[in-house]
């Protein structure tokens, strides 16, 4: 898509595959270190953050 740079595409790729093991993501995306992915490319969105909190509540709810 016009106007999108290479890094925005890599950011989307890394964010879309955030549920995959980091080692697998690095291999698929060609990153040498996980630090690069974590510092520069992965961007959690609001929906993903809400789902993580909801899952935490389910796992920690009183019995």
PDB file of N, CA and C in Angstrom:
ATOM      1  N   UNK A   1       0.848  -1.167   0.000  1.00  0.00           N
ATOM      2  CA  UNK A   1       0.000   0.000   0.000  1.00  0.00           C
ATOM      3  C   UNK A   1       0.897   1.235   0.000  1.00  0.00           C
ATOM      4  N   UNK A   2       0.566   2.171  -0.825  1.00  0.00           N
ATOM      5  CA  UNK A   2       1.359   3.395  -0.952  1.00  0.00           C
ATOM      6  C   UNK A   2       1.364   4.163   0.378  1.00  0.00           C
ATOM      7  N   UNK A   3       2.523   4.672   0.728  1.00  0.00           N
ATOM      8  CA  UNK A   3       2.650   5.464   1.948  1.00  0.00           C
ATOM      9  C   UNK A   3       3.027   4.653   3.176  1.00  0.00           C
ATOM     10  N   UNK A   4       3.071   3.343   3.032  1.00  0.00           N
ATOM     11  CA  UNK A   4       3.463   2.495   4.156  1.00  0.00           C
ATOM     12  C   UNK A   4       4.906   2.063   3.956  1.00  0.00           C
ATOM     13  N   UNK A   5       5.706   2.310   4.960  1.00  0.00           N
ATOM     14  CA  UNK A   5       7.099   1.916   4.882  1.00  0.00           C
ATOM     15  C   UNK A   5       7.294   0.477   5.311  1.00  0.00           C
ATOM     16  N   UNK A   6       8.501  -0.001   5.082  1.00  0.00           N
ATOM     17  CA  UNK A   6       8.854  -1.368   5.428  1.00  0.00           C
ATOM     18  C   UNK A   6       8.649  -1.633   6.911  1.00  0.00           C
ATOM     19  N   UNK A   7       9.012  -0.677   7.748  1.00  0.00           N
ATOM     20  CA  UNK A   7       8.907  -0.892   9.188  1.00  0.00           C
ATOM     21  C   UNK A   7       7.463  -1.008   9.663  1.00  0.00           C
ATOM     22  N   UNK A   8       6.555  -0.295   9.054  1.00  0.00           N
ATOM     23  CA  UNK A   8       5.153  -0.424   9.461  1.00  0.00           C
ATOM     24  C   UNK A   8       4.621  -1.812   9.131  1.00  0.00           C
ATOM     25  N   UNK A   9       5.058  -2.379   8.034  1.00  0.00           N
ATOM     26  CA  UNK A   9       4.635  -3.742   7.674  1.00  0.00           C
ATOM     27  C   UNK A   9       5.229  -4.762   8.648  1.00  0.00           C
ATOM     28  N   UNK A  10       6.489  -4.560   9.025  1.00  0.00           N
ATOM     29  CA  UNK A  10       7.119  -5.471   9.987  1.00  0.00           C
ATOM     30  C   UNK A  10       6.476  -5.324  11.365  1.00  0.00           C
ATOM     31  N   UNK A  11       6.079  -4.091  11.721  1.00  0.00           N
ATOM     32  CA  UNK A  11       5.386  -3.858  12.992  1.00  0.00           C
ATOM     33  C   UNK A  11       4.066  -4.611  13.030  1.00  0.00           C
ATOM     34  N   UNK A  12       3.319  -4.534  11.934  1.00  0.00           N
ATOM     35  CA  UNK A  12       2.035  -5.246  11.857  1.00  0.00           C
ATOM     36  C   UNK A  12       2.254  -6.755  11.931  1.00  0.00           C
ATOM     37  N   UNK A  13       3.233  -7.260  11.222  1.00  0.00           N
ATOM     38  CA  UNK A  13       3.553  -8.682  11.238  1.00  0.00           C
ATOM     39  C   UNK A  13       3.868  -9.141  12.661  1.00  0.00           C
ATOM     40  N   UNK A  14       4.731  -8.406  13.347  1.00  0.00           N
ATOM     41  CA  UNK A  14       5.135  -8.769  14.710  1.00  0.00           C
ATOM     42  C   UNK A  14       3.965  -8.687  15.681  1.00  0.00           C
ATOM     43  N   UNK A  15       3.112  -7.695  15.510  1.00  0.00           N
ATOM     44  CA  UNK A  15       1.960  -7.544  16.397  1.00  0.00           C
ATOM     45  C   UNK A  15       0.895  -8.598  16.123  1.00  0.00           C
ATOM     46  N   UNK A  16       0.664  -8.903  14.849  1.00  0.00           N
ATOM     47  CA  UNK A  16      -0.328  -9.924  14.498  1.00  0.00           C
ATOM     48  C   UNK A  16       0.065 -11.304  15.020  1.00  0.00           C
ATOM     49  N   UNK A  17       1.350 -11.568  15.105  1.00  0.00           N
ATOM     50  CA  UNK A  17       1.825 -12.878  15.543  1.00  0.00           C
ATOM     51  C   UNK A  17       2.319 -12.861  16.990  1.00  0.00           C
ATOM     52  N   UNK A  18       1.842 -11.916  17.766  1.00  0.00           N
ATOM     53  CA  UNK A  18       2.283 -11.756  19.150  1.00  0.00           C
ATOM     54  C   UNK A  18       1.992 -12.992  19.998  1.00  0.00           C
ATOM     55  N   UNK A  19       1.001 -13.789  19.631  1.00  0.00           N
ATOM     56  CA  UNK A  19       0.655 -14.980  20.407  1.00  0.00           C
ATOM     57  C   UNK A  19       1.600 -16.148  20.147  1.00  0.00           C
ATOM     58  N   UNK A  20       2.437 -16.030  19.145  1.00  0.00           N
ATOM     59  CA  UNK A  20       3.403 -17.083  18.841  1.00  0.00           C
ATOM     60  C   UNK A  20       4.609 -16.971  19.770  1.00  0.00           C
ATOM     61  N   UNK A  21       5.302 -18.073  19.999  1.00  0.00           N
ATOM     62  CA  UNK A  21       6.536 -17.986  20.790  1.00  0.00           C
ATOM     63  C   UNK A  21       7.506 -16.990  20.147  1.00  0.00           C
ATOM     64  N   UNK A  22       8.184 -16.231  20.965  1.00  0.00           N
ATOM     65  CA  UNK A  22       9.075 -15.181  20.475  1.00  0.00           C
ATOM     66  C   UNK A  22      10.162 -15.736  19.554  1.00  0.00           C
ATOM     67  N   UNK A  23      10.675 -16.893  19.877  1.00  0.00           N
ATOM     68  CA  UNK A  23      11.715 -17.511  19.040  1.00  0.00           C
ATOM     69  C   UNK A  23      11.172 -17.812  17.643  1.00  0.00           C
ATOM     70  N   UNK A  24       9.944 -18.291  17.569  1.00  0.00           N
ATOM     71  CA  UNK A  24       9.307 -18.578  16.274  1.00  0.00           C
ATOM     72  C   UNK A  24       9.102 -17.280  15.498  1.00  0.00           C
ATOM     73  N   UNK A  25       8.615 -16.257  16.169  1.00  0.00           N
ATOM     74  CA  UNK A  25       8.391 -14.966  15.514  1.00  0.00           C
ATOM     75  C   UNK A  25       9.700 -14.403  14.958  1.00  0.00           C
ATOM     76  N   UNK A  26      10.772 -14.473  15.738  1.00  0.00           N
ATOM     77  CA  UNK A  26      12.074 -13.980  15.270  1.00  0.00           C
ATOM     78  C   UNK A  26      12.525 -14.720  14.019  1.00  0.00           C
ATOM     79  N   UNK A  27      12.328 -16.018  14.025  1.00  0.00           N
ATOM     80  CA  UNK A  27      12.729 -16.830  12.869  1.00  0.00           C
ATOM     81  C   UNK A  27      11.902 -16.456  11.638  1.00  0.00           C
ATOM     82  N   UNK A  28      10.600 -16.336  11.809  1.00  0.00           N
ATOM     83  CA  UNK A  28       9.719 -15.993  10.682  1.00  0.00           C
ATOM     84  C   UNK A  28       9.997 -14.594  10.136  1.00  0.00           C
ATOM     85  N   UNK A  29      10.268 -13.655  11.040  1.00  0.00           N
ATOM     86  CA  UNK A  29      10.470 -12.270  10.623  1.00  0.00           C
ATOM     87  C   UNK A  29      11.898 -11.914  10.274  1.00  0.00           C
ATOM     88  N   UNK A  30      12.825 -12.840  10.540  1.00  0.00           N
ATOM     89  CA  UNK A  30      14.216 -12.570  10.201  1.00  0.00           C
ATOM     90  C   UNK A  30      14.948 -11.695  11.204  1.00  0.00           C
ATOM     91  N   UNK A  31      14.415 -11.589  12.415  1.00  0.00           N
ATOM     92  CA  UNK A  31      15.095 -10.805  13.437  1.00  0.00           C
ATOM     93  C   UNK A  31      16.149 -11.664  14.113  1.00  0.00           C
ATOM     94  N   UNK A  32      17.332 -11.112  14.349  1.00  0.00           N
ATOM     95  CA  UNK A  32      18.409 -11.852  15.011  1.00  0.00           C
ATOM     96  C   UNK A  32      18.232 -11.908  16.511  1.00  0.00           C
ATOM     97  N   UNK A  33      17.641 -10.861  17.085  1.00  0.00           N
ATOM     98  CA  UNK A  33      17.468 -10.841  18.535  1.00  0.00           C
ATOM     99  C   UNK A  33      16.018 -10.537  18.901  1.00  0.00           C
ATOM    100  N   UNK A  34      15.582 -11.114  19.998  1.00  0.00           N
ATOM    101  CA  UNK A  34      14.228 -10.858  20.494  1.00  0.00           C
ATOM    102  C   UNK A  34      14.094  -9.414  20.968  1.00  0.00           C
ATOM    103  N   UNK A  35      15.180  -8.832  21.442  1.00  0.00           N
ATOM    104  CA  UNK A  35      15.145  -7.442  21.919  1.00  0.00           C
ATOM    105  C   UNK A  35      14.650  -6.494  20.836  1.00  0.00           C
ATOM    106  N   UNK A  36      15.066  -6.711  19.604  1.00  0.00           N
ATOM    107  CA  UNK A  36      14.633  -5.861  18.496  1.00  0.00           C
ATOM    108  C   UNK A  36      13.123  -5.913  18.343  1.00  0.00           C
ATOM    109  N   UNK A  37      12.581  -7.114  18.398  1.00  0.00           N
ATOM    110  CA  UNK A  37      11.132  -7.281  18.262  1.00  0.00           C
ATOM    111  C   UNK A  37      10.414  -6.580  19.406  1.00  0.00           C
ATOM    112  N   UNK A  38      10.874  -6.823  20.619  1.00  0.00           N
ATOM    113  CA  UNK A  38      10.205  -6.277  21.798  1.00  0.00           C
ATOM    114  C   UNK A  38      10.310  -4.760  21.884  1.00  0.00           C
ATOM    115  N   UNK A  39      11.442  -4.203  21.514  1.00  0.00           N
ATOM    116  CA  UNK A  39      11.648  -2.766  21.647  1.00  0.00           C
ATOM    117  C   UNK A  39      11.102  -1.963  20.477  1.00  0.00           C
ATOM    118  N   UNK A  40      11.133  -2.545  19.282  1.00  0.00           N
ATOM    119  CA  UNK A  40      10.823  -1.750  18.091  1.00  0.00           C
ATOM    120  C   UNK A  40       9.554  -2.136  17.335  1.00  0.00           C
ATOM    121  N   UNK A  41       9.162  -3.391  17.408  1.00  0.00           N
ATOM    122  CA  UNK A  41       8.134  -3.844  16.479  1.00  0.00           C
ATOM    123  C   UNK A  41       6.796  -4.234  17.085  1.00  0.00           C
ATOM    124  N   UNK A  42       6.772  -4.897  18.219  1.00  0.00           N
ATOM    125  CA  UNK A  42       5.480  -5.331  18.747  1.00  0.00           C
ATOM    126  C   UNK A  42       4.756  -4.170  19.415  1.00  0.00           C
ATOM    127  N   UNK A  43       3.477  -4.037  19.073  1.00  0.00           N
ATOM    128  CA  UNK A  43       2.622  -2.998  19.628  1.00  0.00           C
ATOM    129  C   UNK A  43       1.312  -3.635  20.057  1.00  0.00           C
ATOM    130  N   UNK A  44       1.101  -3.853  21.363  1.00  0.00           N
ATOM    131  CA  UNK A  44      -0.172  -4.428  21.778  1.00  0.00           C
ATOM    132  C   UNK A  44      -1.306  -3.423  21.548  1.00  0.00           C
ATOM    133  N   UNK A  45      -2.431  -3.904  21.040  1.00  0.00           N
ATOM    134  CA  UNK A  45      -3.567  -3.022  20.836  1.00  0.00           C
ATOM    135  C   UNK A  45      -4.516  -3.119  22.028  1.00  0.00           C
ATOM    136  N   UNK A  46      -5.483  -2.242  22.061  1.00  0.00           N
ATOM    137  CA  UNK A  46      -6.408  -2.166  23.195  1.00  0.00           C
ATOM    138  C   UNK A  46      -7.194  -3.468  23.388  1.00  0.00           C
ATOM    139  N   UNK A  47      -7.639  -4.084  22.303  1.00  0.00           N
ATOM    140  CA  UNK A  47      -8.390  -5.342  22.403  1.00  0.00           C
ATOM    141  C   UNK A  47      -7.550  -6.444  23.032  1.00  0.00           C
ATOM    142  N   UNK A  48      -6.300  -6.534  22.621  1.00  0.00           N
ATOM    143  CA  UNK A  48      -5.410  -7.566  23.161  1.00  0.00           C
ATOM    144  C   UNK A  48      -5.171  -7.355  24.656  1.00  0.00           C
ATOM    145  N   UNK A  49      -5.028  -6.095  25.072  1.00  0.00           N
ATOM    146  CA  UNK A  49      -4.828  -5.786  26.487  1.00  0.00           C
ATOM    147  C   UNK A  49      -6.075  -6.128  27.306  1.00  0.00           C
ATOM    148  N   UNK A  50      -7.249  -5.815  26.767  1.00  0.00           N
ATOM    149  CA  UNK A  50      -8.499  -6.142  27.468  1.00  0.00           C
ATOM    150  C   UNK A  50      -8.670  -7.653  27.615  1.00  0.00           C
ATOM    151  N   UNK A  51      -8.351  -8.407  26.562  1.00  0.00           N
ATOM    152  CA  UNK A  51      -8.462  -9.864  26.617  1.00  0.00           C
ATOM    153  C   UNK A  51      -7.506 -10.439  27.663  1.00  0.00           C
ATOM    154  N   UNK A  52      -6.312  -9.886  27.747  1.00  0.00           N
ATOM    155  CA  UNK A  52      -5.340 -10.372  28.736  1.00  0.00           C
ATOM    156  C   UNK A  52      -5.847 -10.129  30.148  1.00  0.00           C
ATOM    157  N   UNK A  53      -6.435  -8.964  30.399  1.00  0.00           N
ATOM    158  CA  UNK A  53      -6.987  -8.683  31.725  1.00  0.00           C
ATOM    159  C   UNK A  53      -8.185  -9.573  32.029  1.00  0.00           C
ATOM    160  N   UNK A  54      -9.044  -9.792  31.047  1.00  0.00           N
ATOM    161  CA  UNK A  54     -10.213 -10.656  31.245  1.00  0.00           C
ATOM    162  C   UNK A  54      -9.776 -12.088  31.555  1.00  0.00           C
ATOM    163  N   UNK A  55      -8.771 -12.570  30.850  1.00  0.00           N
ATOM    164  CA  UNK A  55      -8.267 -13.926  31.093  1.00  0.00           C
ATOM    165  C   UNK A  55      -7.662 -14.019  32.487  1.00  0.00           C
ATOM    166  N   UNK A  56      -7.000 -12.984  32.926  1.00  0.00           N
ATOM    167  CA  UNK A  56      -6.415 -12.977  34.263  1.00  0.00           C
ATOM    168  C   UNK A  56      -7.510 -13.060  35.329  1.00  0.00           C
ATOM    169  N   UNK A  57      -8.602 -12.332  35.106  1.00  0.00           N
ATOM    170  CA  UNK A  57      -9.711 -12.353  36.064  1.00  0.00           C
ATOM    171  C   UNK A  57     -10.324 -13.752  36.161  1.00  0.00           C
ATOM    172  N   UNK A  58     -10.441 -14.430  35.034  1.00  0.00           N
ATOM    173  CA  UNK A  58     -11.009 -15.779  35.010  1.00  0.00           C
ATOM    174  C   UNK A  58     -10.109 -16.740  35.783  1.00  0.00           C
ATOM    175  N   UNK A  59      -8.815 -16.635  35.590  1.00  0.00           N
ATOM    176  CA  UNK A  59      -7.870 -17.537  36.246  1.00  0.00           C
ATOM    177  C   UNK A  59      -7.733 -17.238  37.745  1.00  0.00           C
ATOM    178  N   UNK A  60      -7.998 -16.009  38.147  1.00  0.00           N
ATOM    179  CA  UNK A  60      -7.814 -15.635  39.556  1.00  0.00           C
ATOM    180  C   UNK A  60      -9.126 -15.387  40.288  1.00  0.00           C
ATOM    181  N   UNK A  61     -10.242 -15.771  39.708  1.00  0.00           N
ATOM    182  CA  UNK A  61     -11.525 -15.547  40.376  1.00  0.00           C
ATOM    183  C   UNK A  61     -11.652 -16.469  41.580  1.00  0.00           C
ATOM    184  N   UNK A  62     -12.315 -15.993  42.651  1.00  0.00           N
ATOM    185  CA  UNK A  62     -12.466 -16.820  43.842  1.00  0.00           C
ATOM    186  C   UNK A  62     -13.341 -18.043  43.563  1.00  0.00           C
ATOM    187  N   UNK A  63     -13.009 -19.148  44.182  1.00  0.00           N
ATOM    188  CA  UNK A  63     -13.764 -20.397  43.965  1.00  0.00           C
ATOM    189  C   UNK A  63     -14.964 -20.485  44.866  1.00  0.00           C
TER     190      UNK A  63
END
